[in-house]
Short mmCIF file of C-alpha atoms in Angstrom, two decimals:
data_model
loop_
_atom_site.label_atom_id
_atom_site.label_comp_id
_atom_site.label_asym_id
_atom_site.label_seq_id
_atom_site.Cartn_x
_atom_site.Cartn_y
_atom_site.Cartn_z
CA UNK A 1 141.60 109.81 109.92
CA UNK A 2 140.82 109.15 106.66
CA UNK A 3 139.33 111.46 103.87
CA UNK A 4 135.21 112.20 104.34
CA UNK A 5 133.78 111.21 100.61
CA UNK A 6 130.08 111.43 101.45
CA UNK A 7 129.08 115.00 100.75
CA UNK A 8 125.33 114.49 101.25
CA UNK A 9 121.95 113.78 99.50
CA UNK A 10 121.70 113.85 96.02
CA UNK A 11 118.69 112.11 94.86
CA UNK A 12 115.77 110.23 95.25
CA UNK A 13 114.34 107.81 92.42
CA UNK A 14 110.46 106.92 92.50
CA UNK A 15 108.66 104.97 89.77
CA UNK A 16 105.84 106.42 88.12
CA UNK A 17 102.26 105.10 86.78
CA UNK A 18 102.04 108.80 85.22
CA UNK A 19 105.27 110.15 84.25
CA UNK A 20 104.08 113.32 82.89
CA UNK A 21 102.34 113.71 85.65
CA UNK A 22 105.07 113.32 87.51
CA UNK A 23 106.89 115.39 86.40
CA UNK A 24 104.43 118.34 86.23
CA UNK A 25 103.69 118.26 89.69
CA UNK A 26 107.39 118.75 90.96
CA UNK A 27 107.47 121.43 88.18
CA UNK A 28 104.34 123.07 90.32
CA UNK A 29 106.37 123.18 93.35
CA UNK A 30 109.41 124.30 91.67
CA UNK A 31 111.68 121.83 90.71
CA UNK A 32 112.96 121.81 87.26
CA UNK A 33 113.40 119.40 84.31
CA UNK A 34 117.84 119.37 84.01
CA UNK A 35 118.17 116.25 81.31
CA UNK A 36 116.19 113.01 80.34
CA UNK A 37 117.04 110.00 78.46
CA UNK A 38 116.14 106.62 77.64
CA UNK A 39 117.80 103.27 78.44
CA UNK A 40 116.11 100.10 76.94
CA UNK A 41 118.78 98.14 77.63
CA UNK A 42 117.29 98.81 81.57
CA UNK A 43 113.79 98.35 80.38
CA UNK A 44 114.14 102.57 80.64
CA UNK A 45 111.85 104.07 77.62
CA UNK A 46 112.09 107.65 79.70
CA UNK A 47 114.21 108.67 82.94
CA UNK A 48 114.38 112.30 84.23
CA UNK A 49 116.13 114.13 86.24
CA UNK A 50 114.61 117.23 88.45
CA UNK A 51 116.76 119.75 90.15
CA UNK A 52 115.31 121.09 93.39
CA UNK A 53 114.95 124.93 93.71
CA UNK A 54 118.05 125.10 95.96
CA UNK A 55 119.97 123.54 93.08
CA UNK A 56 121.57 120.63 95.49
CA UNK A 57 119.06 117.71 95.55
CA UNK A 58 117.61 115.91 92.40
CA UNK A 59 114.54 113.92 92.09
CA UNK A 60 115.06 111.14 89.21
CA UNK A 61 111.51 109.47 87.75
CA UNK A 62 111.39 106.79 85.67
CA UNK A 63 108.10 104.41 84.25
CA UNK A 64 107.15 101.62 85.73
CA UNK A 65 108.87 99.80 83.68
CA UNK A 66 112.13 100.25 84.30
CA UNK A 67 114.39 97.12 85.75
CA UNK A 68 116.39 99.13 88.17
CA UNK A 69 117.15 98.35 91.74
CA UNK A 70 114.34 99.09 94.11
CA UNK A 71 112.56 99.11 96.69
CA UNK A 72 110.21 95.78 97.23
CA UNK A 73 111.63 94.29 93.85
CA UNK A 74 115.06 92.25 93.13
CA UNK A 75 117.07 93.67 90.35
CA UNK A 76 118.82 90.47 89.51
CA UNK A 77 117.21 87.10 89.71
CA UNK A 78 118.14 85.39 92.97
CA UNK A 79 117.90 88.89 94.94
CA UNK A 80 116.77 89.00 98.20
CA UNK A 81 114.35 91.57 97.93
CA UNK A 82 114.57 94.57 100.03
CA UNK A 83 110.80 95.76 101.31
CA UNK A 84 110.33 99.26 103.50
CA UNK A 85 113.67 100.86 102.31
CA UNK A 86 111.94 103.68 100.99
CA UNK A 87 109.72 105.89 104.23
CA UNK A 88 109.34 109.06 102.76
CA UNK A 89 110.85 111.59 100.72
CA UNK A 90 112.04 115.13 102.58
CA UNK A 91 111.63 118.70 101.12
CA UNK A 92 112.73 121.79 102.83
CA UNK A 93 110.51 124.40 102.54
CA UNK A 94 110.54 128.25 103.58
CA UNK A 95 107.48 128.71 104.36
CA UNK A 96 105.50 125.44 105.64
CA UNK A 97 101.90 126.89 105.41
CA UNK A 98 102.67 128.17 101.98
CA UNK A 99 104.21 124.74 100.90
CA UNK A 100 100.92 123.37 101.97
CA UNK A 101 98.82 124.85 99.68
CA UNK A 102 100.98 125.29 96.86
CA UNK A 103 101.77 121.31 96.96
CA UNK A 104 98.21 120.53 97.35
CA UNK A 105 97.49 122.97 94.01
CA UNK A 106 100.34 120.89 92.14
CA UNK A 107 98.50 117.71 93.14
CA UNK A 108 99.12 115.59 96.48
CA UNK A 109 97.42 114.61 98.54
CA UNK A 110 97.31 115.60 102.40
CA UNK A 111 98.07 113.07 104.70
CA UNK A 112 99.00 114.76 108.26
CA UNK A 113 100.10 118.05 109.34
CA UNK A 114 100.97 120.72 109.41
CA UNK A 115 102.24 120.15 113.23
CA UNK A 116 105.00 121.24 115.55
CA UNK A 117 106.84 118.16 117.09
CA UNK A 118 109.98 118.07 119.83
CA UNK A 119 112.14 115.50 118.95
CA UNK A 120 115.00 114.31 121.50
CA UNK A 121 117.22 115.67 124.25
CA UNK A 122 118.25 118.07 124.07
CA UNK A 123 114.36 119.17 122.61
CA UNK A 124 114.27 120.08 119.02
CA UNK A 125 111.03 121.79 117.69
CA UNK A 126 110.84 121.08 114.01
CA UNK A 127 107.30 121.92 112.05
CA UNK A 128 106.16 119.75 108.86
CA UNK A 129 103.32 117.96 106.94
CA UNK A 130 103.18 115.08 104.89
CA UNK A 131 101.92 114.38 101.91
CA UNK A 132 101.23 111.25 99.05
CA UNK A 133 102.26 112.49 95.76
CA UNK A 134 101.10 111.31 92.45
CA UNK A 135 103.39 108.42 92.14
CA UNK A 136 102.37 106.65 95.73
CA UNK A 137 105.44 108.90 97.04
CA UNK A 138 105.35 109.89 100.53
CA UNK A 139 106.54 113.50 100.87
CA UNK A 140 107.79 114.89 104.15
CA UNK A 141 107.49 119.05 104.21
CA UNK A 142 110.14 120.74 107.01
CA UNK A 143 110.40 123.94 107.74
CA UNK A 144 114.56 125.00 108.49
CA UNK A 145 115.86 123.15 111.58
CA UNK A 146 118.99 123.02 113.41
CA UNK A 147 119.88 119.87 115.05
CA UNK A 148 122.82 119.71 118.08
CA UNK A 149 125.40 118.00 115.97
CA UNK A 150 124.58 119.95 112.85
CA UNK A 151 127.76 121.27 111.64
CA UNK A 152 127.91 125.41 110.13
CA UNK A 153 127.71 125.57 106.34
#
């Protein structure tokens, strides 16, 4: 058996009309500014880097300018270019009714939710909302949820 190397999610990197914006409404729902820089060689005048509140998942923004691989767009002339990659991004929250308002205060917009779902056999009750943020994001909130094959921590 070889060596697992894939620890789990780190990121997700959106493109922003309104950086500042941005970056002000994941600072409403608690995430928090950890480094920025700029990379014109990329087309990057201004990347950051947010930390979630549980201090193991990032959010990176950039402008729309940047020349990065994405979703919808080639990065290299001759691409293929990739469309739908991107669904939705995932938050865990505590409290889901709570997250609601709070991420509604910072700025989204509500889409669906909240609402209890089962998913699957065996049945697996998970609770969430969704959300478009200010970028055009899609934001997924889920309350804590064990699935069968989850493994302890």
């Amino acid at each position: 058996m070889s060596v697992q190397v894939f620890t789990g999610f780190h990121h997700s990197a959106i493109r922003s009309p309104d950086l500042q914006r941005s970056v002000s409404f994941y600072e409403e729902i608690g995430f928090h500014q950890v480094h920025d820089w700029r990379l014109p060689s990329y087309g990057i005048d201004r990347a950051i880097m947010m930390q979630a509140p549980d201090r193991k998942s990032w959010i990176e923004l950039f402008d729309l300018k940047a020349e990065i691989p994405m979703q919808g767009v080639g990065a290299q002339q001759g691409q293929k270019v990739s469309t739908g990659a991107l669904a939705h991004l995932c938050l865990s929250v505590t409290d889901l009714d709570q997250a609601c308002v709070r991420i509604v205060e910072a700025g989204a917009r509500h889409l669906h939710g909240p609402e209890a779902l089962t998913l699957g056999q065996p049945e697996v009750r998970v609770r969430n909302a969704i959300f478009e943020g200010p970028a055009g994001e899609i934001i997924e909130l889920l309350q804590p949820v064990r699935f069968p094959g989850d493994q302890p921590a």
